[in-house]
mmCIF file of C-alpha atoms in Angstrom:
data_model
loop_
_atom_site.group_PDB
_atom_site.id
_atom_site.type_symbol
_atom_site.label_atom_id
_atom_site.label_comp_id
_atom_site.label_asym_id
_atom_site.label_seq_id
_atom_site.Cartn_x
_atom_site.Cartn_y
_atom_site.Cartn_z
ATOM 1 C CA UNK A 1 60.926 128.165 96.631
ATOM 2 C CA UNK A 2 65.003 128.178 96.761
ATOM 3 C CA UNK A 3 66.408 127.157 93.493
ATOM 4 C CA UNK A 4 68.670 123.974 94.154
ATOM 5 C CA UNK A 5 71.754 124.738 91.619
ATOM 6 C CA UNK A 6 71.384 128.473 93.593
ATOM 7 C CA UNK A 7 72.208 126.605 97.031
ATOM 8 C CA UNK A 8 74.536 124.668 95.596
ATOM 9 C CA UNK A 9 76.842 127.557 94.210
ATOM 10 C CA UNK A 10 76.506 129.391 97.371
ATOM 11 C CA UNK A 11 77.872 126.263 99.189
ATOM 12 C CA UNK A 12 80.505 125.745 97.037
ATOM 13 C CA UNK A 13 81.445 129.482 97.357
ATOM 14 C CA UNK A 14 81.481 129.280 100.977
ATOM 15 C CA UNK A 15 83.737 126.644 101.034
ATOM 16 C CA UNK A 16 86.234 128.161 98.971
ATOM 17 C CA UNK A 17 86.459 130.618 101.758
ATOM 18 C CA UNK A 18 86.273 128.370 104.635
ATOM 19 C CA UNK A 19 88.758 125.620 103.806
ATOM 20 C CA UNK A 20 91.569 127.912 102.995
ATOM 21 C CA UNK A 21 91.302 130.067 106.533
ATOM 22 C CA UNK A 22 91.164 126.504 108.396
ATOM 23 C CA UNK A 23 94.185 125.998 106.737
ATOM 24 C CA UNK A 24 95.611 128.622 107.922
ATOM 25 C CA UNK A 25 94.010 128.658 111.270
ATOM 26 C CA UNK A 26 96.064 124.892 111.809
ATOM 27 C CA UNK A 27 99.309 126.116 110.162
ATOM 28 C CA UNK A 28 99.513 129.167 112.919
ATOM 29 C CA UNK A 29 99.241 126.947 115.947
ATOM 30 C CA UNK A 30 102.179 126.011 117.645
ATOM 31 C CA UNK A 31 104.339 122.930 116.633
ATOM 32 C CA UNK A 32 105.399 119.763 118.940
ATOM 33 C CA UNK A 33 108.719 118.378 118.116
ATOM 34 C CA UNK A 34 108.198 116.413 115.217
ATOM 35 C CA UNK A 35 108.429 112.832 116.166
ATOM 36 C CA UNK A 36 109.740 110.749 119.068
ATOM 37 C CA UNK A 37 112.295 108.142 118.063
ATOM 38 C CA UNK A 38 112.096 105.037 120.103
ATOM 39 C CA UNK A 39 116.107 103.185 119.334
ATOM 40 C CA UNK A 40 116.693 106.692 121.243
ATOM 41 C CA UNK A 41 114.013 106.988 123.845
ATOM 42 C CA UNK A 42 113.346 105.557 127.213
ATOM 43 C CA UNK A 43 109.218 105.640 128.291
ATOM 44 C CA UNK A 44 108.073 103.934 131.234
ATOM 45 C CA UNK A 45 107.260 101.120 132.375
ATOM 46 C CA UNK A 46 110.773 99.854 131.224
ATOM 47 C CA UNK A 47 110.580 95.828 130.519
ATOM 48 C CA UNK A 48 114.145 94.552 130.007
ATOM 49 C CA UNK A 49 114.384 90.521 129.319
ATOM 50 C CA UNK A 50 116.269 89.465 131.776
ATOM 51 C CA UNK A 51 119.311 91.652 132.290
ATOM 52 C CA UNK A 52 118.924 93.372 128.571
ATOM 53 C CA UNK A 53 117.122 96.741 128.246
ATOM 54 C CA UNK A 54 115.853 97.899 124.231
ATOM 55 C CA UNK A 55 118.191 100.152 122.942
ATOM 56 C CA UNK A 56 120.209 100.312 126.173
ATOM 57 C CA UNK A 57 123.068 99.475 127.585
ATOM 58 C CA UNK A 58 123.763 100.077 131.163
ATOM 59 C CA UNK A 59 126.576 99.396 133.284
ATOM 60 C CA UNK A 60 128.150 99.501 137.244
ATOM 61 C CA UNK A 61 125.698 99.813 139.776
ATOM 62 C CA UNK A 62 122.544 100.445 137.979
ATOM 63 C CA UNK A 63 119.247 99.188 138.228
ATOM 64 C CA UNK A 64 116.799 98.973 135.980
ATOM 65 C CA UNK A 65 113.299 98.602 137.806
ATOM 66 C CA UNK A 66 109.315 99.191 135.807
ATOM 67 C CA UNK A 67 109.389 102.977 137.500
ATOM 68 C CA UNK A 68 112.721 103.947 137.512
ATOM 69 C CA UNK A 69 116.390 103.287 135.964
ATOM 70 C CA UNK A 70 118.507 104.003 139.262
ATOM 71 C CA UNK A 71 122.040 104.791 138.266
ATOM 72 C CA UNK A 72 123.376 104.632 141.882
ATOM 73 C CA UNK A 73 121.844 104.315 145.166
ATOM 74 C CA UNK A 74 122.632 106.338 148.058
ATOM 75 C CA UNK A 75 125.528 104.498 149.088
ATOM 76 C CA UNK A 76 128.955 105.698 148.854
ATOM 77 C CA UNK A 77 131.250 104.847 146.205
ATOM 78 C CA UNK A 78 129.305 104.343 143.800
ATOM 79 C CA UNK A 79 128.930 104.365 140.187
ATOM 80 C CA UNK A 80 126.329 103.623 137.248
ATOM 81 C CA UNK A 81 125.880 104.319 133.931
ATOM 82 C CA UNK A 82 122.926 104.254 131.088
ATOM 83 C CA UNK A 83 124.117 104.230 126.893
ATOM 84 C CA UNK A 84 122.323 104.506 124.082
ATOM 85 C CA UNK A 85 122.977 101.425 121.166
ATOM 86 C CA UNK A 86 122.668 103.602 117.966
ATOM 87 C CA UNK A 87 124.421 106.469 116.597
ATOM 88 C CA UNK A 88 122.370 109.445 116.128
ATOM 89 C CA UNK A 89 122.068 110.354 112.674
ATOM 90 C CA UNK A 90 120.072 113.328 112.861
ATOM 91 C CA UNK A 91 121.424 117.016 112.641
ATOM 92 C CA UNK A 92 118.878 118.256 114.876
ATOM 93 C CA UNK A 93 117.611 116.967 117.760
ATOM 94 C CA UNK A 94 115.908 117.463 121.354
ATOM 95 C CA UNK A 95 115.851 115.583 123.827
ATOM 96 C CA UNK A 96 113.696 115.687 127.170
ATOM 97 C CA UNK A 97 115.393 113.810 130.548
ATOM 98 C CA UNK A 98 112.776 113.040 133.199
ATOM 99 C CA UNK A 99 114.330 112.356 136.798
ATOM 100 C CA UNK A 100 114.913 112.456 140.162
ATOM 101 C CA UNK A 101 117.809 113.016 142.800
ATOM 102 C CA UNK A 102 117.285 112.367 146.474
ATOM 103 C CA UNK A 103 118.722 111.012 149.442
ATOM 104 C CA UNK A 104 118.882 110.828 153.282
ATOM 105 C CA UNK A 105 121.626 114.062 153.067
ATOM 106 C CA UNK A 106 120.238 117.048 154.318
ATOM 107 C CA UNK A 107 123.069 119.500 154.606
ATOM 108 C CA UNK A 108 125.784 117.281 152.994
ATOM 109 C CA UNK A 109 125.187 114.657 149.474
ATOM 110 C CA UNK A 110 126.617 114.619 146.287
ATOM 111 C CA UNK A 111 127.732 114.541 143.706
ATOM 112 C CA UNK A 112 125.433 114.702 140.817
ATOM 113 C CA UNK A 113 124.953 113.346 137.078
ATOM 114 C CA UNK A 114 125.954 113.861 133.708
ATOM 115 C CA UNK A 115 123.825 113.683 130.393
ATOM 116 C CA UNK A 116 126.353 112.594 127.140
ATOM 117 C CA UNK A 117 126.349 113.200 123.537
ATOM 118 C CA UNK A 118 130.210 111.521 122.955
ATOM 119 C CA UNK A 119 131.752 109.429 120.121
ATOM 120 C CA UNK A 120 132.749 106.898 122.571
ATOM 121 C CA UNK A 121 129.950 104.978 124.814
ATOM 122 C CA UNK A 122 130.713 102.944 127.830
ATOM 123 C CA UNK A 123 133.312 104.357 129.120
ATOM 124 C CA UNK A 124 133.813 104.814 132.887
ATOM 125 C CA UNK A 125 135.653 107.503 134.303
ATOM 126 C CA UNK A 126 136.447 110.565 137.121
ATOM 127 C CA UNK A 127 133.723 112.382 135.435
ATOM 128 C CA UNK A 128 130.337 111.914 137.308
ATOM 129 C CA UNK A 129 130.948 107.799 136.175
ATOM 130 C CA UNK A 130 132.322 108.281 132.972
ATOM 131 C CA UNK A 131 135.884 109.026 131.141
ATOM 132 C CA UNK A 132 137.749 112.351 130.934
ATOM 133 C CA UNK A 133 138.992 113.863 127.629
ATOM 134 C CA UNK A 134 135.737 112.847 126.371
ATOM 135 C CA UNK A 135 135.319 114.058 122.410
ATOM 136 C CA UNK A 136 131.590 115.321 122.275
ATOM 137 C CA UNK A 137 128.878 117.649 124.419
ATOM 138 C CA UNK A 138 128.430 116.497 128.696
ATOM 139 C CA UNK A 139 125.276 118.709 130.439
ATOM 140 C CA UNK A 140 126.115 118.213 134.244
ATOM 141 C CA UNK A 141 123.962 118.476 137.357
ATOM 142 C CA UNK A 142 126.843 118.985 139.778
ATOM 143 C CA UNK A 143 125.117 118.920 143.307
ATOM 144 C CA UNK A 144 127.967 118.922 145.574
ATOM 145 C CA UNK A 145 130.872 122.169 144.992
ATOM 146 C CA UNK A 146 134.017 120.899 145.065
ATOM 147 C CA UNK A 147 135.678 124.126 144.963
ATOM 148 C CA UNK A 148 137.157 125.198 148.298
ATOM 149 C CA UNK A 149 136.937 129.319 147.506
ATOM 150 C CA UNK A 150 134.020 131.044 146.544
ATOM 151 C CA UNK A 151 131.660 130.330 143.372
ATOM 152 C CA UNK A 152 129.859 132.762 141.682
ATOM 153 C CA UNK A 153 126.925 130.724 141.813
ATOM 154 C CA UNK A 154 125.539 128.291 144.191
ATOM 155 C CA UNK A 155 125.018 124.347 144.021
ATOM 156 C CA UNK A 156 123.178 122.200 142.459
ATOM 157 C CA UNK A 157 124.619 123.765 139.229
ATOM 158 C CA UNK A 158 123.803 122.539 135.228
ATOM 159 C CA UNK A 159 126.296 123.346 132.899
ATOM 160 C CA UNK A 160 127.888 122.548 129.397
ATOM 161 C CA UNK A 161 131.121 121.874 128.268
ATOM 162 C CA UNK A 162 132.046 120.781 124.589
ATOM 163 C CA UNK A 163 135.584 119.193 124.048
ATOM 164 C CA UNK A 164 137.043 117.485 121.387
ATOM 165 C CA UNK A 165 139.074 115.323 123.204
ATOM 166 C CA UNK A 166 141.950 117.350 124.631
ATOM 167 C CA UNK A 167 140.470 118.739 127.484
ATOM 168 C CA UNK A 168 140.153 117.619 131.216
ATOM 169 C CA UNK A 169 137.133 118.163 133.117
ATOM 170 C CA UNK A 170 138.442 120.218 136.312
ATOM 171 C CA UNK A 171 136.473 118.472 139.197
ATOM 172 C CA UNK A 172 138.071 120.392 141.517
ATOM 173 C CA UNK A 173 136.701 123.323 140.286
ATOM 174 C CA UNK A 174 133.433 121.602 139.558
ATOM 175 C CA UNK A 175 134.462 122.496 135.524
ATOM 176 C CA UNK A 176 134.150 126.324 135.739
ATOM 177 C CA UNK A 177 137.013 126.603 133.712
ATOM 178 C CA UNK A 178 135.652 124.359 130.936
ATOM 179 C CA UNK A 179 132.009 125.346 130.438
ATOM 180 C CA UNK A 180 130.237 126.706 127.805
ATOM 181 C CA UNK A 181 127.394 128.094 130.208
ATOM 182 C CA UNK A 182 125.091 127.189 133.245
ATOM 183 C CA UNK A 183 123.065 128.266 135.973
ATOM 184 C CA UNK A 184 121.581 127.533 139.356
ATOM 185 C CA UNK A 185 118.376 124.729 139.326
ATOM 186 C CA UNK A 186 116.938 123.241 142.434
ATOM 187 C CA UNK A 187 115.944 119.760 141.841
ATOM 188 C CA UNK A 188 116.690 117.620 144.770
ATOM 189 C CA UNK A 189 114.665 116.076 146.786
ATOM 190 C CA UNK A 190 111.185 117.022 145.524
ATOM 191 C CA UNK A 191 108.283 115.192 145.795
ATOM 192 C CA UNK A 192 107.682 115.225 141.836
ATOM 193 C CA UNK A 193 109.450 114.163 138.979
ATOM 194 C CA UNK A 194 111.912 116.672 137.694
ATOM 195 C CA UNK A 195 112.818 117.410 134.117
ATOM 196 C CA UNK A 196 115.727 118.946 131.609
ATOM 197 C CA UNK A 197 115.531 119.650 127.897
ATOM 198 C CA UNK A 198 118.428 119.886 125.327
ATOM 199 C CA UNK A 199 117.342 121.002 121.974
ATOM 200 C CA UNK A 200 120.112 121.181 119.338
ATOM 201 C CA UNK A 201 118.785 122.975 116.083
ATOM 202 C CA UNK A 202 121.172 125.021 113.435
ATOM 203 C CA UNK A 203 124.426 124.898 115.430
ATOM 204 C CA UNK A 204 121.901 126.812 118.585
ATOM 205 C CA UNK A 205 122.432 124.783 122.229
ATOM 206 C CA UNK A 206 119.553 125.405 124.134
ATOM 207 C CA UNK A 207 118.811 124.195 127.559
ATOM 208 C CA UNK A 208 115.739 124.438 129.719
ATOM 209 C CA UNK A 209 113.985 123.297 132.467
ATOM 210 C CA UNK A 210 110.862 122.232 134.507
ATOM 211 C CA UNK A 211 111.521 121.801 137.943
ATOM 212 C CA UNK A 212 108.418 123.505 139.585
ATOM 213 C CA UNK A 213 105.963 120.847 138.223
ATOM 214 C CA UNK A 214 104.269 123.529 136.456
ATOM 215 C CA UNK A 215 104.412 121.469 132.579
ATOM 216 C CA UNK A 216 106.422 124.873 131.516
ATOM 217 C CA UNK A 217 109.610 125.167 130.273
ATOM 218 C CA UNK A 218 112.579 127.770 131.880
ATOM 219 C CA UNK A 219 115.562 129.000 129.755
ATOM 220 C CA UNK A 220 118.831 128.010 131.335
ATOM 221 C CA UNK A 221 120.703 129.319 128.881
ATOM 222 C CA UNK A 222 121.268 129.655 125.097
ATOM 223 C CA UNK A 223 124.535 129.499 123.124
ATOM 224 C CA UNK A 224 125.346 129.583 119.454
ATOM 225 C CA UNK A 225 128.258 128.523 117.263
ATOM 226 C CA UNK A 226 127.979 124.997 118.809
ATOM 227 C CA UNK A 227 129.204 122.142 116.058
ATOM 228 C CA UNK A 228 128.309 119.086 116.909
ATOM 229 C CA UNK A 229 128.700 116.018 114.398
ATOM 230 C CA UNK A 230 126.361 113.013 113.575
ATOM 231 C CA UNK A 231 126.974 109.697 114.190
ATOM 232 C CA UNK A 232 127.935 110.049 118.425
ATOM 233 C CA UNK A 233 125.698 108.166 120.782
ATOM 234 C CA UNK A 234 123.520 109.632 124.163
ATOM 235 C CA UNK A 235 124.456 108.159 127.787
ATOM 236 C CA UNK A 236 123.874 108.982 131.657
ATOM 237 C CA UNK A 237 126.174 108.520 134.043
ATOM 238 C CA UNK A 238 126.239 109.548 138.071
ATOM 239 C CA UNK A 239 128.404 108.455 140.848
ATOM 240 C CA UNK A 240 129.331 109.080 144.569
ATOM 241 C CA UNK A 241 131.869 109.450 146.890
ATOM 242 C CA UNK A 242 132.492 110.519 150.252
ATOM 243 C CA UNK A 243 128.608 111.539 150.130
ATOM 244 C CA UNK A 244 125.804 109.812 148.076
ATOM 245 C CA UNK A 245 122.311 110.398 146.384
ATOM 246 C CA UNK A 246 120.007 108.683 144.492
ATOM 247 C CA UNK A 247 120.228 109.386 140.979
ATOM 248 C CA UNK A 248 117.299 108.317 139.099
ATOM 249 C CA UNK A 249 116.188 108.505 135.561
ATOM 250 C CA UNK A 250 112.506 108.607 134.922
ATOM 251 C CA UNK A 251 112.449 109.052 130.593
ATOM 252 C CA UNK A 252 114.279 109.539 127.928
ATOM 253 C CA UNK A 253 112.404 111.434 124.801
ATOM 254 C CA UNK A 254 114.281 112.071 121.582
ATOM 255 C CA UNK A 255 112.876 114.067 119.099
ATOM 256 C CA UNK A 256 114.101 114.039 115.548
ATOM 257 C CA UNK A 257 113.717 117.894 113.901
ATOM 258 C CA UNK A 258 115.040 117.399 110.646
ATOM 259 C CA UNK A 259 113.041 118.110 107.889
ATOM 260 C CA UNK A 260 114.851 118.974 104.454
ATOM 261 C CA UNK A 261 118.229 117.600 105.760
ATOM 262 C CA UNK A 262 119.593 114.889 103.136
ATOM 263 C CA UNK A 263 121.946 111.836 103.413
ATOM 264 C CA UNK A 264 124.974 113.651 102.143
ATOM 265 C CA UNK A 265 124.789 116.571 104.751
ATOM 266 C CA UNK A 266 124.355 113.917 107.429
ATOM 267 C CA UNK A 267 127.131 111.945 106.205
ATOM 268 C CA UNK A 268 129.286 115.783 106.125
ATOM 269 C CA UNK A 269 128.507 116.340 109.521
ATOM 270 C CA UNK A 270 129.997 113.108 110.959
ATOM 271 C CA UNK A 271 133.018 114.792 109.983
ATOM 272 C CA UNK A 272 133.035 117.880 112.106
ATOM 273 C CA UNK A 273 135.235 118.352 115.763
ATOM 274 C CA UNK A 274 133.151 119.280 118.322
ATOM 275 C CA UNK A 275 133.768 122.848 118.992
ATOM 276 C CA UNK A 276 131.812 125.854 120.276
ATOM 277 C CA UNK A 277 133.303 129.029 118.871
ATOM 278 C CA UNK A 278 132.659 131.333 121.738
ATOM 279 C CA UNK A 279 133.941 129.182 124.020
ATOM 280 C CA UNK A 280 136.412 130.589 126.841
ATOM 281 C CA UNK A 281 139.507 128.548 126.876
ATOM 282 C CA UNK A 282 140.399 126.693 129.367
ATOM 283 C CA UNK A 283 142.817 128.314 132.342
ATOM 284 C CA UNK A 284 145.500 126.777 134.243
ATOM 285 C CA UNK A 285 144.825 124.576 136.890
ATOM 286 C CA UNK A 286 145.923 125.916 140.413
ATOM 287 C CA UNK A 287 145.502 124.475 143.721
ATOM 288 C CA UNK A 288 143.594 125.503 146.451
ATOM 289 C CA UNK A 289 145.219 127.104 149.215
ATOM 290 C CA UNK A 290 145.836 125.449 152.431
ATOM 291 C CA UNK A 291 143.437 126.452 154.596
ATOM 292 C CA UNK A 292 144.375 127.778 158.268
ATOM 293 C CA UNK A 293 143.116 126.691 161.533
ATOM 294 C CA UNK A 294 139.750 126.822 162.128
ATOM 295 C CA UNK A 295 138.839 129.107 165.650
ATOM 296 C CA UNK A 296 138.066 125.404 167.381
ATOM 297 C CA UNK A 297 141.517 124.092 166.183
ATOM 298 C CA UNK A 298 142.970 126.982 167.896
ATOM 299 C CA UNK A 299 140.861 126.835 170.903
ATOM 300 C CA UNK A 300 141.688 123.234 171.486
ATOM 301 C CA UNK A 301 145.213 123.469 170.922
ATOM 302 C CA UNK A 302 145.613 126.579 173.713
ATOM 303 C CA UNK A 303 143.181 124.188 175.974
ATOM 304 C CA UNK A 304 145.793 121.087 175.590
ATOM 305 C CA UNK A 305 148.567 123.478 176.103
ATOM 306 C CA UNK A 306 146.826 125.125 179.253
ATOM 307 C CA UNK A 307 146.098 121.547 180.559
ATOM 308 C CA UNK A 308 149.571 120.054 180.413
ATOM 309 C CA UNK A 309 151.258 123.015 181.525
ATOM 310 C CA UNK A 310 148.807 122.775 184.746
ATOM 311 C CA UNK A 311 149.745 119.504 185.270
ATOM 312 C CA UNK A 312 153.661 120.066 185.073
ATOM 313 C CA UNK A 313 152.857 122.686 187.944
ATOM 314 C CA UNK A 314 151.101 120.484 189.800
ATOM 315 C CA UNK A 315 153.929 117.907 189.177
ATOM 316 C CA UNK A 316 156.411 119.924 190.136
ATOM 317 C CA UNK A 317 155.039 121.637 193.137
ATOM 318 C CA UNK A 318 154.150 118.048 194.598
ATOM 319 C CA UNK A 319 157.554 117.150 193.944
ATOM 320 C CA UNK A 320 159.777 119.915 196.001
ATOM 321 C CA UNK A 321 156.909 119.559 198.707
ATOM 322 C CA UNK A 322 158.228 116.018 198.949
ATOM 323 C CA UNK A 323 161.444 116.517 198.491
ATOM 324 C CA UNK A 324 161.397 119.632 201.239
ATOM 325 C CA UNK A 325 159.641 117.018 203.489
ATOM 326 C CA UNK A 326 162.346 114.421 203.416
ATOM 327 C CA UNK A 327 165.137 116.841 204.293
ATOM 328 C CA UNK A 328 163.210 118.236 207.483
ATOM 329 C CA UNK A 329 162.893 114.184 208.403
ATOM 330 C CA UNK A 330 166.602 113.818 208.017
#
């Protein structure tokens, strides 16, 4: 027969084994982002009272609707814009940006959006809907190149640019000579919802993306040295011109990932210019050269000269026949 205090011990002794290793076992798996903060976060279905959205402020042509927060239709000339109430005092953050851009264009639509971390909010602007010589961090989805030479890369394009509020975004040269980094995404017109992550950790910009619908994330790029203070405020913007799209916004997740940061190093940060130390500075602005005529412009022009100078002949040869004909009468 099994001596009771025997099976005891052996329990206990077995448990002094097993609890530590599932300890371990749940400290090795991976991490989410620690916790979603909803003063900065947008989740579906969005219920507004009235006109007033939780958190949000939104301005210009947007529309707020239990789906989707459309920040312009596709319509030309338009402009919207989406701004977060509070400051964000944390020193490390990501967000994730669910959305959607599509329209009727199928060769020609524009012109994108722009996702803010600024010290101002509510400001409209040249800049995708909102103001230049922002002070702060824009990621742009530029759809539509503006540039009339060549680009090194092809559109749509996301890229960074940090400026502390002496800088002007080049749209002319859809900001190449601003930005902190980018690369080419394909995101329009898809049949799924699209999606873009900023994490900001340690002074580290990191952006990624998901726009295969396959719930994995793709490096855009990485860039260190990148000060950013506490205390500025998240927006959207997105407008159009000449050509349109709908810009859509689907979510908004922010993620606080502080975890031993106190008060007085949030309070510090507040304090800081934005600034990214590798960052190229910015050139001079030149202006495109005028193009020449196009082969059609010449072959039209040659045509119209062809065509009158026919019709002088004509004129003329008509006329001495007449005027030969009179003096034979006489």
């Amino acid at each position: 027969m099994t001596n009771p205090l025997r099976a005891h011990s052996s329990l206990a002794l077995l448990a002094l084994f097993v609890v530590p290793l599932a300890v371990l076992g749940q400290a090795d798996e991976p991490r989410e982002p620690d916790y979603m903060k909803r003063e900065h976060s947008l989740v579906r279905p969005f219920q507004g009272v009235g006109v007033i959205l939780p958190h949000w402020d939104f301005l210009g042509n947007t529309m707020v609707t239990s789906n989707y927060i459309r920040l312009t239709p596709d319509l030309q000339s338009k402009s919207g814009a989406l701004w977060n109430y509070s400051p964000v005092m944390t020193r490390n953050w990501e967000i994730h940006v669910g959305f959607k851009v599509h329209g009727k264009g199928t060769e020609l639509f524009g012109d994108g959006f722009a996702i803010w971390y600024t010290k101002e909010r509510m400001k409209t602007g040249p800049v995708f809907g909102s103001s230049d010589h922002f002070s702060g961090l824009a990621i742009i989805l530029d759809t539509y190149s503006n540039h009339n030479g060549p680009h090194n890369h092809q559109h749509p394009y996301l890229s960074a640019m940090v400026n502390n509020g002496s800088w002007s975004y080049d749209h002319d040269r859809d900001g190449t000579h601003t930005q902190l980094a980018g690369c080419e995404v394909r995101f329009r017109n898809v049949d799924y919802e699209t999606l873009v992550s900023i994490r900001y950790e340690n002074d580290i910009l990191s952006v990624s993306t998901d726009l295969e619908n396959r719930n994995e994330w793709k490096s855009c790029f990485v860039v260190a040295n990148v000060e950013l203070p506490t205390g500025y405020h998240f927006g959207l913007s997105a407008t159009t011109g000449d050509l349109s799209d709908n810009h859509d916004i689907h979510s908004f997740k922010f993620y606080d990932l502080d975890s031993n940061i106190n008060h007085d190093e949030i309070i510090r940060r507040s304090n800081i210019i934005p600034n990214a130390k590798t960052f190229e500075a910015p050139r001079e602005h030149k202006d495109d050269p005028k193009p020449g005529m196009s082969n059609a412009k010449i072959f039209f022009i040659l045509l119209f000269v062809v065509v009158v100078a026919a019709a002088v002949a004509i004129f003329a040869i008509s006329y001495f026949k007449d005027r030969n004909a009179r003096k034979r009468f006489y």
